[in-house]
Tab-separated table of C-alpha atoms in Angstrom:
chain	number	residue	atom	x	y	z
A	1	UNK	CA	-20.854	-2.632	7.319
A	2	UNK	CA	-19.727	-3.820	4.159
A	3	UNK	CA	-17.407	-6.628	3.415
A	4	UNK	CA	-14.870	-7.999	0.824
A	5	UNK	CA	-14.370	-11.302	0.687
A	6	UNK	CA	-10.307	-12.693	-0.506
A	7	UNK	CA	-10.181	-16.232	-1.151
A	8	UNK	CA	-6.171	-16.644	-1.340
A	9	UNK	CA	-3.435	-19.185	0.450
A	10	UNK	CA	-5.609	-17.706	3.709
A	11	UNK	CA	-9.358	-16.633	3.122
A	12	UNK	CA	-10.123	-13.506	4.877
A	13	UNK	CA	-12.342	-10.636	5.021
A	14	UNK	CA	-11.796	-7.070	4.949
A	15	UNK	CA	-14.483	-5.125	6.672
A	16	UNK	CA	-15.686	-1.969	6.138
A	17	UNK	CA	-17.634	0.083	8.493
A	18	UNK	CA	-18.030	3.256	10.681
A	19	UNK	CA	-17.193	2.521	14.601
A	20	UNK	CA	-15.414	-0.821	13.771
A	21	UNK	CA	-11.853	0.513	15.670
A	22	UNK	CA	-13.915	0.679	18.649
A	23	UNK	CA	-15.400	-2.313	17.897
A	24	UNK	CA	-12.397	-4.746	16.853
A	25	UNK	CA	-11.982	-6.553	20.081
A	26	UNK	CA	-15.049	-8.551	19.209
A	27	UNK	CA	-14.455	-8.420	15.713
A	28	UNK	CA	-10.867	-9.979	16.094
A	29	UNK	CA	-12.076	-12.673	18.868
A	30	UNK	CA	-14.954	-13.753	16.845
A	31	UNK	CA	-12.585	-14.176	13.560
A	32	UNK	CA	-9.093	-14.771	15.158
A	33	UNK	CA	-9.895	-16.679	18.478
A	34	UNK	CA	-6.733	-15.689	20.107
A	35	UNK	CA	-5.587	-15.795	23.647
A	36	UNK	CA	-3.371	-12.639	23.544
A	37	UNK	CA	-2.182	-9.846	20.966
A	38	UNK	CA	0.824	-7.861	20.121
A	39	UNK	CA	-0.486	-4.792	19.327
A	40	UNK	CA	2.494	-2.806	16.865
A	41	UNK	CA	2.040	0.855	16.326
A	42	UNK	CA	4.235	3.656	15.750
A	43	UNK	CA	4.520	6.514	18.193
A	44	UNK	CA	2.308	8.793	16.093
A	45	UNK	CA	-0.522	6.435	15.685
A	46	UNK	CA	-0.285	5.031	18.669
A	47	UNK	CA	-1.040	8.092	21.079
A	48	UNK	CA	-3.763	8.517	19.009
A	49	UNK	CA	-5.690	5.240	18.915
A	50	UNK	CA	-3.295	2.864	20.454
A	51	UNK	CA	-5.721	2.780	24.127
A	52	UNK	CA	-8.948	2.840	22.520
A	53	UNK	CA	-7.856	-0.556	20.399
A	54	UNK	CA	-6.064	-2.325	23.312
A	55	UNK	CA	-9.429	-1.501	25.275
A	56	UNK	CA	-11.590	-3.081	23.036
A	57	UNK	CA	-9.334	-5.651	22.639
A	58	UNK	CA	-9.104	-6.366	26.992
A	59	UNK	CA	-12.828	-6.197	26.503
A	60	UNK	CA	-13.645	-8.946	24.390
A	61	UNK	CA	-11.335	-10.878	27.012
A	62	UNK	CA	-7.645	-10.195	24.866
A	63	UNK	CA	-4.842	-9.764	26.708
A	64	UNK	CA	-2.631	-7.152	25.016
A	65	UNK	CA	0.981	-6.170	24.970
A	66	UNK	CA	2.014	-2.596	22.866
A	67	UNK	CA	4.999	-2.306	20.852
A	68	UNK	CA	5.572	1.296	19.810
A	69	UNK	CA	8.156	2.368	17.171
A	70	UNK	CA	9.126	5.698	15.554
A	71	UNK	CA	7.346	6.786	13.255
A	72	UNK	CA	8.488	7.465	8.928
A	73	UNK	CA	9.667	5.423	6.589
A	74	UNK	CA	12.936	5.127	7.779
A	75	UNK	CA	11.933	2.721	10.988
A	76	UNK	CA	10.932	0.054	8.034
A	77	UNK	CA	14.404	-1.769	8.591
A	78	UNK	CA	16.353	-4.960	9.642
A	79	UNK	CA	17.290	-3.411	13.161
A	80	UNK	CA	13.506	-2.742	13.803
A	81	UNK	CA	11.878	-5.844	12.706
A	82	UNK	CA	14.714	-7.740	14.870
A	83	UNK	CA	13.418	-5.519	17.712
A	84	UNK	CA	10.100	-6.672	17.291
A	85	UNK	CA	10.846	-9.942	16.842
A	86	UNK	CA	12.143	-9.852	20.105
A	87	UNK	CA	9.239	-8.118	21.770
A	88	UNK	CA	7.249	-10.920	20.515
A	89	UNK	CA	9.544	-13.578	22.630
A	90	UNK	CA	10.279	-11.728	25.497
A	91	UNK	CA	6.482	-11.658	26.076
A	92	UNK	CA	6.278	-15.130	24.893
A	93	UNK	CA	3.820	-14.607	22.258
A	94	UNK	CA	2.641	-17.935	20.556
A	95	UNK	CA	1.095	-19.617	17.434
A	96	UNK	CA	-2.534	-19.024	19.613
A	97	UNK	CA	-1.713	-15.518	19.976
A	98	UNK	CA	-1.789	-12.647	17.205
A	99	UNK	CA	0.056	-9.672	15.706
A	100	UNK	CA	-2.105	-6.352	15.746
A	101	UNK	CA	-1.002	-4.215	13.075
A	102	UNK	CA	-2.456	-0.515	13.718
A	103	UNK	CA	-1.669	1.804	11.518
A	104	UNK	CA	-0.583	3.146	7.763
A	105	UNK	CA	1.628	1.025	5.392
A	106	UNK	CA	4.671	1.185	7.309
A	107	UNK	CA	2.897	-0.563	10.473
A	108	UNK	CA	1.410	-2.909	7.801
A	109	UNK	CA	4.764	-3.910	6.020
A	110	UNK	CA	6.890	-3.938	9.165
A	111	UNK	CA	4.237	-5.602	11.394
A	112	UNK	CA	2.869	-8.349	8.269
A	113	UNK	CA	6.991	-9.296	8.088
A	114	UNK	CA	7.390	-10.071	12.012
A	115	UNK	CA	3.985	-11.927	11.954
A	116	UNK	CA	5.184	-13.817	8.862
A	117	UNK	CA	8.489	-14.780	10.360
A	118	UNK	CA	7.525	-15.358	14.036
A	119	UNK	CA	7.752	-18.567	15.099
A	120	UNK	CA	7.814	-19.250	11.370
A	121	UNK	CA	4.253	-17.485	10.997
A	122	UNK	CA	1.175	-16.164	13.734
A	123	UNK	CA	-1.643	-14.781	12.451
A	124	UNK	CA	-2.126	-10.762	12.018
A	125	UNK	CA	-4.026	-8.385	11.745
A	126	UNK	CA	-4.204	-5.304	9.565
A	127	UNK	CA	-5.979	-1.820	11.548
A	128	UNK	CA	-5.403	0.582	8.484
A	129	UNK	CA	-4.784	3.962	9.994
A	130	UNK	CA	-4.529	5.564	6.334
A	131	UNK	CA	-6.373	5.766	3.182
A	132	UNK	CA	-2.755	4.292	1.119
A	133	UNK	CA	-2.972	1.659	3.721
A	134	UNK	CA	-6.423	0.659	3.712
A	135	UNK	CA	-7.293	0.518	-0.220
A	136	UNK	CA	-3.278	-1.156	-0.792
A	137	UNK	CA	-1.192	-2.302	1.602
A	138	UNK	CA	-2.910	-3.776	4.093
A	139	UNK	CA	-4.487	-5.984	1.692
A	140	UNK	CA	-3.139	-8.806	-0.422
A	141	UNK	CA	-0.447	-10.341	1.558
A	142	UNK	CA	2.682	-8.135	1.007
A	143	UNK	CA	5.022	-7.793	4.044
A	144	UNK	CA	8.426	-6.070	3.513
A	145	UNK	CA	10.934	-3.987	5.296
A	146	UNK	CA	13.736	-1.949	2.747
A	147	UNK	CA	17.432	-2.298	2.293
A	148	UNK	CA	20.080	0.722	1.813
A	149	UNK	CA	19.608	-0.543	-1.676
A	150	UNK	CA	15.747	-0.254	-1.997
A	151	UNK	CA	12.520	-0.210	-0.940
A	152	UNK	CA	10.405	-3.860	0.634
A	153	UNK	CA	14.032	-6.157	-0.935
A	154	UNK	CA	13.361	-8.249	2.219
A	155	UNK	CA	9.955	-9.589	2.905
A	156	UNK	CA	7.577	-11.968	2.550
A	157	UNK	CA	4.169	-13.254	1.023
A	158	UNK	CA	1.411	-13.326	4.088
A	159	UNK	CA	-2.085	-13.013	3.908
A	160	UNK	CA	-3.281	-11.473	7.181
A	161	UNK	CA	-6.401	-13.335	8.990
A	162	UNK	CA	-8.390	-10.169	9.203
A	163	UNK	CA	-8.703	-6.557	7.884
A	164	UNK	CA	-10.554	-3.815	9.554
A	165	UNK	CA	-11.097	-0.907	7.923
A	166	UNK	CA	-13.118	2.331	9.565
A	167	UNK	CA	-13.561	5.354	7.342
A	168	UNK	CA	-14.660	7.744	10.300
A	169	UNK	CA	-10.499	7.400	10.834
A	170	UNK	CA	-9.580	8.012	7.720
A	171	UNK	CA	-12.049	10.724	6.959
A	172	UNK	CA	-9.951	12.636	10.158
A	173	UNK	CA	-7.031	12.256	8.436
A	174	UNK	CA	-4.932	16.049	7.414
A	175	UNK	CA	-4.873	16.468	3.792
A	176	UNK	CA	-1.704	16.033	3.312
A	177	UNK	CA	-1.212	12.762	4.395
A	178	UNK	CA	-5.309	11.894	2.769
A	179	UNK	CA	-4.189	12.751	-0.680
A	180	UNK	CA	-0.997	11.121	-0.717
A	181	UNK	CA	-3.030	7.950	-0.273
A	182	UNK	CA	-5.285	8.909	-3.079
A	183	UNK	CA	-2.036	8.726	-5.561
A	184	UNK	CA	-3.013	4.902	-5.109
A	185	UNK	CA	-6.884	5.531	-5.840
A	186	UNK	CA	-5.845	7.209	-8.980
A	187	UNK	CA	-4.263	4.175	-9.866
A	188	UNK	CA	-6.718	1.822	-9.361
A	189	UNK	CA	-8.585	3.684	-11.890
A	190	UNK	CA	-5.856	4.427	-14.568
A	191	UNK	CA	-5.494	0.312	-14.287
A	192	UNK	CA	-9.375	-0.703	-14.455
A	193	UNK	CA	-12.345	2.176	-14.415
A	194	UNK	CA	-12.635	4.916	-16.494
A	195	UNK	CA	-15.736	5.586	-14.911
A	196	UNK	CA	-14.678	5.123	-11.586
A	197	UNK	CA	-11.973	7.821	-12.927
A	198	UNK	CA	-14.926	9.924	-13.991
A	199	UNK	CA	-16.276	9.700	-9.990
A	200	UNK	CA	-12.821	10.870	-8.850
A	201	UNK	CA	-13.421	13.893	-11.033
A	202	UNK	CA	-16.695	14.968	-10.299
A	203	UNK	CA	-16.976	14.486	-6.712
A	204	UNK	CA	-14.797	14.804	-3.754
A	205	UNK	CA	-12.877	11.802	-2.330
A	206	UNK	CA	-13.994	12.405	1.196
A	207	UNK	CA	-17.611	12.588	0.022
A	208	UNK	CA	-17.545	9.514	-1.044
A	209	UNK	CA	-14.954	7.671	0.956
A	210	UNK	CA	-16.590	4.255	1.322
A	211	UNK	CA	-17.096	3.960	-2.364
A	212	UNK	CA	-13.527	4.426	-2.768
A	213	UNK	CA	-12.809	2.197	-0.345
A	214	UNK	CA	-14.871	-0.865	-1.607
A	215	UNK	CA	-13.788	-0.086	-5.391
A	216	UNK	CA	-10.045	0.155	-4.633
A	217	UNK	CA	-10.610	-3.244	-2.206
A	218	UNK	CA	-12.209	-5.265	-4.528
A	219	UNK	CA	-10.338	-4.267	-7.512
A	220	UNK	CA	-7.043	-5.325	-5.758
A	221	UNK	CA	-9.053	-8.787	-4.298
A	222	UNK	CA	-9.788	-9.802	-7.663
A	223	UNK	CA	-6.050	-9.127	-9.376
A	224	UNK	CA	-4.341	-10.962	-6.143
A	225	UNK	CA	-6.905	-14.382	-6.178
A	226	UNK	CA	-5.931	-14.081	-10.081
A	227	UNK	CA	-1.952	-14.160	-9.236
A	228	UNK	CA	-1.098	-14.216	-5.299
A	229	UNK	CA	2.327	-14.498	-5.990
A	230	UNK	CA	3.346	-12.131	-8.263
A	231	UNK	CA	4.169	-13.566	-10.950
A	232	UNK	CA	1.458	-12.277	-13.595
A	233	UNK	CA	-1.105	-10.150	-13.198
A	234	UNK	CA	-0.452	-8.734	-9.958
A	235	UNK	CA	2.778	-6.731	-11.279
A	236	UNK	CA	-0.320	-4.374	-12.496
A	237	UNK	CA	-0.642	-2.747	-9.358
A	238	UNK	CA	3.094	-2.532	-9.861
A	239	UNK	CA	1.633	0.879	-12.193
A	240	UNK	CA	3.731	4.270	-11.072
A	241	UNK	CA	5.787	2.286	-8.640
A	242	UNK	CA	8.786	1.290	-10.568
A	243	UNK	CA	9.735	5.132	-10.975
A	244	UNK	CA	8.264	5.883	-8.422
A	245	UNK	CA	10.531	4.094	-5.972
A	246	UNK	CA	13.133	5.225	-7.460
A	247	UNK	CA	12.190	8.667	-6.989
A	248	UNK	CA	11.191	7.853	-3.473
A	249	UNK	CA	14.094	6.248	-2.331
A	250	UNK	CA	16.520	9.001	-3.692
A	251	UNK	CA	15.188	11.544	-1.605
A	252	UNK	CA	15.891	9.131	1.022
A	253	UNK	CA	12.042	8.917	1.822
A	254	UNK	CA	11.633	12.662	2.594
A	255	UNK	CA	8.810	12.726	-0.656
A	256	UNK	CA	6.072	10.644	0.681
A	257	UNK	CA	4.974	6.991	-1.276
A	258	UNK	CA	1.663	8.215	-2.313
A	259	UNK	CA	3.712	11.371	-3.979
A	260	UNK	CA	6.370	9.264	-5.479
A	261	UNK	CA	3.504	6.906	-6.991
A	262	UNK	CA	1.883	10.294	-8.340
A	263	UNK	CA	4.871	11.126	-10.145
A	264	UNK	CA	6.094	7.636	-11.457
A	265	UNK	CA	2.261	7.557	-12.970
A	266	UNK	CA	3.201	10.978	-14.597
A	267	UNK	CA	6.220	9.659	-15.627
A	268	UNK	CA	5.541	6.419	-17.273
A	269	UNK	CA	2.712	7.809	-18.515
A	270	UNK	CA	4.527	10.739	-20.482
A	271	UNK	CA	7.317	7.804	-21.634
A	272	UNK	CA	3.634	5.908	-22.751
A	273	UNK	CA	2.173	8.872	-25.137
A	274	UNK	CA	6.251	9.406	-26.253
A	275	UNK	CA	6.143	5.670	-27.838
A	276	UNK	CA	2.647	5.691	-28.520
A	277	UNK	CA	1.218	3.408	-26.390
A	278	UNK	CA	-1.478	5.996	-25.428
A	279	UNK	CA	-2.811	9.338	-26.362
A	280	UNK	CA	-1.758	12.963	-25.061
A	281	UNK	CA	-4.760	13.041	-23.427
A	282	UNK	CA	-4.774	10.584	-21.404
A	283	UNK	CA	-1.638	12.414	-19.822
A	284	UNK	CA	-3.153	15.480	-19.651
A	285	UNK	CA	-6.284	13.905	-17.722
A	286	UNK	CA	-3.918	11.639	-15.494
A	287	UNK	CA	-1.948	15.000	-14.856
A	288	UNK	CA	-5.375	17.516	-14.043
A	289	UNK	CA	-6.969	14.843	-11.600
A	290	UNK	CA	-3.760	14.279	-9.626
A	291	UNK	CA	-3.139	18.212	-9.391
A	292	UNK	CA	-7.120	18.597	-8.275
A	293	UNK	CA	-6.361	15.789	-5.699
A	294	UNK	CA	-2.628	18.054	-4.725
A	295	UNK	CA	-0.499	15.578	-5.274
A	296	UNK	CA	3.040	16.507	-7.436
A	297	UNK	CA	3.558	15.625	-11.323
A	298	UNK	CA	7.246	16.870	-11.661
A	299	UNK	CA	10.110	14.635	-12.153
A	300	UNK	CA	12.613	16.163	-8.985
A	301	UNK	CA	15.818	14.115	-9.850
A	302	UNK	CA	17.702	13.727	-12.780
A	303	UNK	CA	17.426	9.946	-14.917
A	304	UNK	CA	21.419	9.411	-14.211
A	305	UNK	CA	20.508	9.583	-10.160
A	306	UNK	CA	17.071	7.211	-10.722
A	307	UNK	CA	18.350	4.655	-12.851
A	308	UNK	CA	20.713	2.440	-11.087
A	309	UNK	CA	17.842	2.292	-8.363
A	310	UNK	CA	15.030	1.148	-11.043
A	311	UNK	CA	17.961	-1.328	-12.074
A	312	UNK	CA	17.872	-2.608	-8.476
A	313	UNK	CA	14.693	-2.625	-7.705
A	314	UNK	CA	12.466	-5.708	-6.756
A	315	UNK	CA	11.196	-5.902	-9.820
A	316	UNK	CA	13.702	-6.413	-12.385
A	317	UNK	CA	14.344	-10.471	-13.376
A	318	UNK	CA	18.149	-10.433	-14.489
A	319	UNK	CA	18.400	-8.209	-17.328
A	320	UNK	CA	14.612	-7.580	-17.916
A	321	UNK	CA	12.259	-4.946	-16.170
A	322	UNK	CA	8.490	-5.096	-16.456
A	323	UNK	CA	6.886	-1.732	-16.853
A	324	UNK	CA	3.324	-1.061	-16.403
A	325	UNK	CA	2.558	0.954	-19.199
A	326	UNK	CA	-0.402	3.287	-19.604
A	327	UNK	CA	-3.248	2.394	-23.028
A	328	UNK	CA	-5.916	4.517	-21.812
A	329	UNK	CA	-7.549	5.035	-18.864
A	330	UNK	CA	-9.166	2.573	-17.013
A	331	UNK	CA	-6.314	-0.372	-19.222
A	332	UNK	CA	-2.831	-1.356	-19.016
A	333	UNK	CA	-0.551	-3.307	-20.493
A	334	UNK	CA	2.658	-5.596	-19.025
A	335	UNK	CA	6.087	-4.358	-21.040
A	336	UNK	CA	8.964	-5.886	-20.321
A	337	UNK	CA	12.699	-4.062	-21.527
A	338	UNK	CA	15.888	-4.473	-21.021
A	339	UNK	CA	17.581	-2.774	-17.936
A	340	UNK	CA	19.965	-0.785	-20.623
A	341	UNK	CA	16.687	0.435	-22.256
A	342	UNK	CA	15.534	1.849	-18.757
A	343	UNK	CA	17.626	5.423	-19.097
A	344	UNK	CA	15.596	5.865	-22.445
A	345	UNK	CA	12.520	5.302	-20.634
A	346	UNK	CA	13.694	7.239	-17.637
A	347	UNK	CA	14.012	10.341	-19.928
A	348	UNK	CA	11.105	9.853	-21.746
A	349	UNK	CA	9.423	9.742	-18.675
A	350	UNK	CA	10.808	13.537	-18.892
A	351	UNK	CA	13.814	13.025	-16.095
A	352	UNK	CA	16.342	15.075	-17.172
C-alpha cells in the first residue's frame, strides 16, 4: 500500500492499495473512530459494491445505514442533497458518526456537500469508484452540487478525514467510463510532467494504473497545501474546465466530464498556439494522446451557445475570467481577460 500524505485545514491520507474496499472497515475505524456511518451511493455503484463495504464496515464493529440515489449527473442537485440531509436526521446521525462516500465524482461532490453541511460539518469519507474520482475529485476538499445555471455554483470547501483508493476497482472499470477519467490524467501532465506525458504515451494506462494514481495524487496534494482555497494556484487544475463546463453543461450533461475536460484542453489549447502562447505542436501532441486514450477533441456547440455559460461560471470574479492557458507541456500559465474578450477566445478555441 502506498500513501499520500495532505497536510491542509484537515490532515489526511489517501491510501492506495489492492484489496483496501474489502478492507475499509478497519481502515476507517482505525482513522475515523466512529460509532456509525452513512454510507451514500448511487444505484449503479451501489449494487455493485454497496454490501461488500457496509460488511466490512459491520465488521470492524460500524453500524451502517445506505442511502442510494440515481445515478448521472443530473441527481447532483438541491432536491437531492436536501434528501440526504434528511436521511442523515431521520437516522439521527451525529458529529461521532461519519459520511461514507462510495463512488465516482458525483457521490464525492454530492456526498462531501451533505457531510460539510450536516450538523454544520461530520467527517467523510471518500471510496473512489472511478479513475476521474480517485486522481481529482475525491481529493482536495471540493464539495458541490450544480444550479440550472452551472455546474458545483453551490458548495463548499471540506477536506474529507480519509481517502481510500483500490485500483483492482478501477482497473474493472468499461472503457468508456476508464478513459473519460483519464481526460483528467492528461491534465495533470499538460500542467506539470512532460515526462510523465511521455509515460502516458508509451505505455498503457491500465498497465500502469498505480503510477498514475500516485502521480496524479500527489501532484494535486502539493498545488492544494500551496492554495486550499482557491484563490492562487489551485485555479491550475482549473486547465480544460472553464470550456469545458460550458460544453458540458450545454448538452445538459449527456457528454460525460472527463470528455468535456478533453475538449476544453483542445480548445484552450488551439486559442493558446492562435495567440502564441505555445507552439503547434504542443496541440498536435495534446490532440494524438487524447485520441490514443478515445476521448473527443471536437468543439460540438457553437461559441454564441457556450459563452454566456463560461460568463456564469464559478470562475469568473465580476468582469474578469482566469484562463488556464497552455506554454508547453508539462507548464501553464494563469491569464486573466475580460468576460467580453471570452467570445474571441471561445472561437479561437475553434467554436464556431
Amino acid at each position: 500500500m502506498k500513501t499520500v500524505h495532505i497536510d491542509a485545514s484537515r490532515s489526511y491520507d489517501v491510501r492506495i492499495g489492492r484489496g483496501l474496499l474489502d478492507d475499509c472497515g478497519r481502515q476507517i475505524a482505525e482513522r475515523v473512530r466512529c460509532a456509525s456511518a452513512a454510507v451514500v451511493a448511487d444505484d449503479t455503484v451501489y449494487a455493485l459494491y454497496g454490501e461488500r463495504v457496509c460488511a466490512s464496515l459491520e465488521a470492524a464493529g460500524v453500524r451502517t445505514v445506505c442511502y442510494v440515489f440515481p445515478h448521472g449527473e443530473k441527481s447532483k442537485n438541491l432536491l437531492e442533497y436536501a434528501k440526504i440531509l434528511n436521511f442523515l436526521a431521520e437516522n439521527r446521525v451525529t458529529r461521532a458518526d461519519a459520511l461514507i462516500a462510495l463512488g465516482g465524482g458525483v457521490t464525492g461532490d454530492l456526498g462531501g456537500f451533505a457531510a460539510a453541511t450536516y450538523l454544520r460539518g461530520i467527517p467523510f469519507v471518500q471510496l473512489p469508484t472511478t479513475l476521474l474520482a480517485a486522481v481529482d475529485s475525491s481529493v482536495g476538499g471540493k464539495t458541490a452540487v450544480d444550479l440550472p445555471a452551472g455546474k458545483n455554483l453551490v458548495g463548499a470547501f471540506c477536506q474529507p478525514s480519509l481517502v481510500l483508493c483500490d485500483p483492482h476497482v478501477l482497473s474493472t472499470l468499461p472503457d468508456p467510463i476508464f478513459y473519460d477519467g483519464c481526460a483528467e490524467v492528461i491534465k495533470a501532465a499538460m500542467l506539470k510532467s512532460h515526462t510523465f506525458f511521455e509515460d502516458l504515451d508509451k505505455t498503457s494506462p491500465r498497465e500502469q494504473l498505480e503510477h498514475i494514481l500516485e502521480f496524479c495524487i500527489a501532484m494535486k496534494r502539493d498545488v492544494v497545501e500551496e492554495d486550499e482555497f482557491d484563490t492562487g494556484a489551485r485555479q491550475m487544475l482549473n486547465l480544460g474546465h472553464t470550456f469545458g463546463h460550458a460544453v458540458e453543461a450545454a448538452s445538459n450533461f449527456s457528454i460525460s466530464h472527463g470528455c468535456a475536460v478533453s475538449i476544453g484542453m483542445v480548445m484552450m489549447t488551439r486559442a493558446a498556439v492562435k495567440k502564441g502562447y505555445c507552439k503547434e505542436d504542443v496541440l498536435e501532441q495534446l490532440i494524438a494522446l487524447l485520441k490514443k486514450y478515445h476521448l473527443p477533441t471536437e468543439v460540438p456547440y457553437p461559441a454564441s451557445e457556450l459563452l454566456d455559460i463560461v460568463r456564469s461560471d464559478k470562475k469568473t470574479m465580476g468582469s474578469t475570467v482566469t484562463l488556464i492557458v497552455p506554454e508547453k507541456i508539462g507548464r501553464c500559465t494563469l491569464v486573466p481577460i475580460q468576460a467580453v474578450d471570452v467570445l474571441d477566445w471561445l472561437t479561437a478555441g475553434g467554436a464556431e
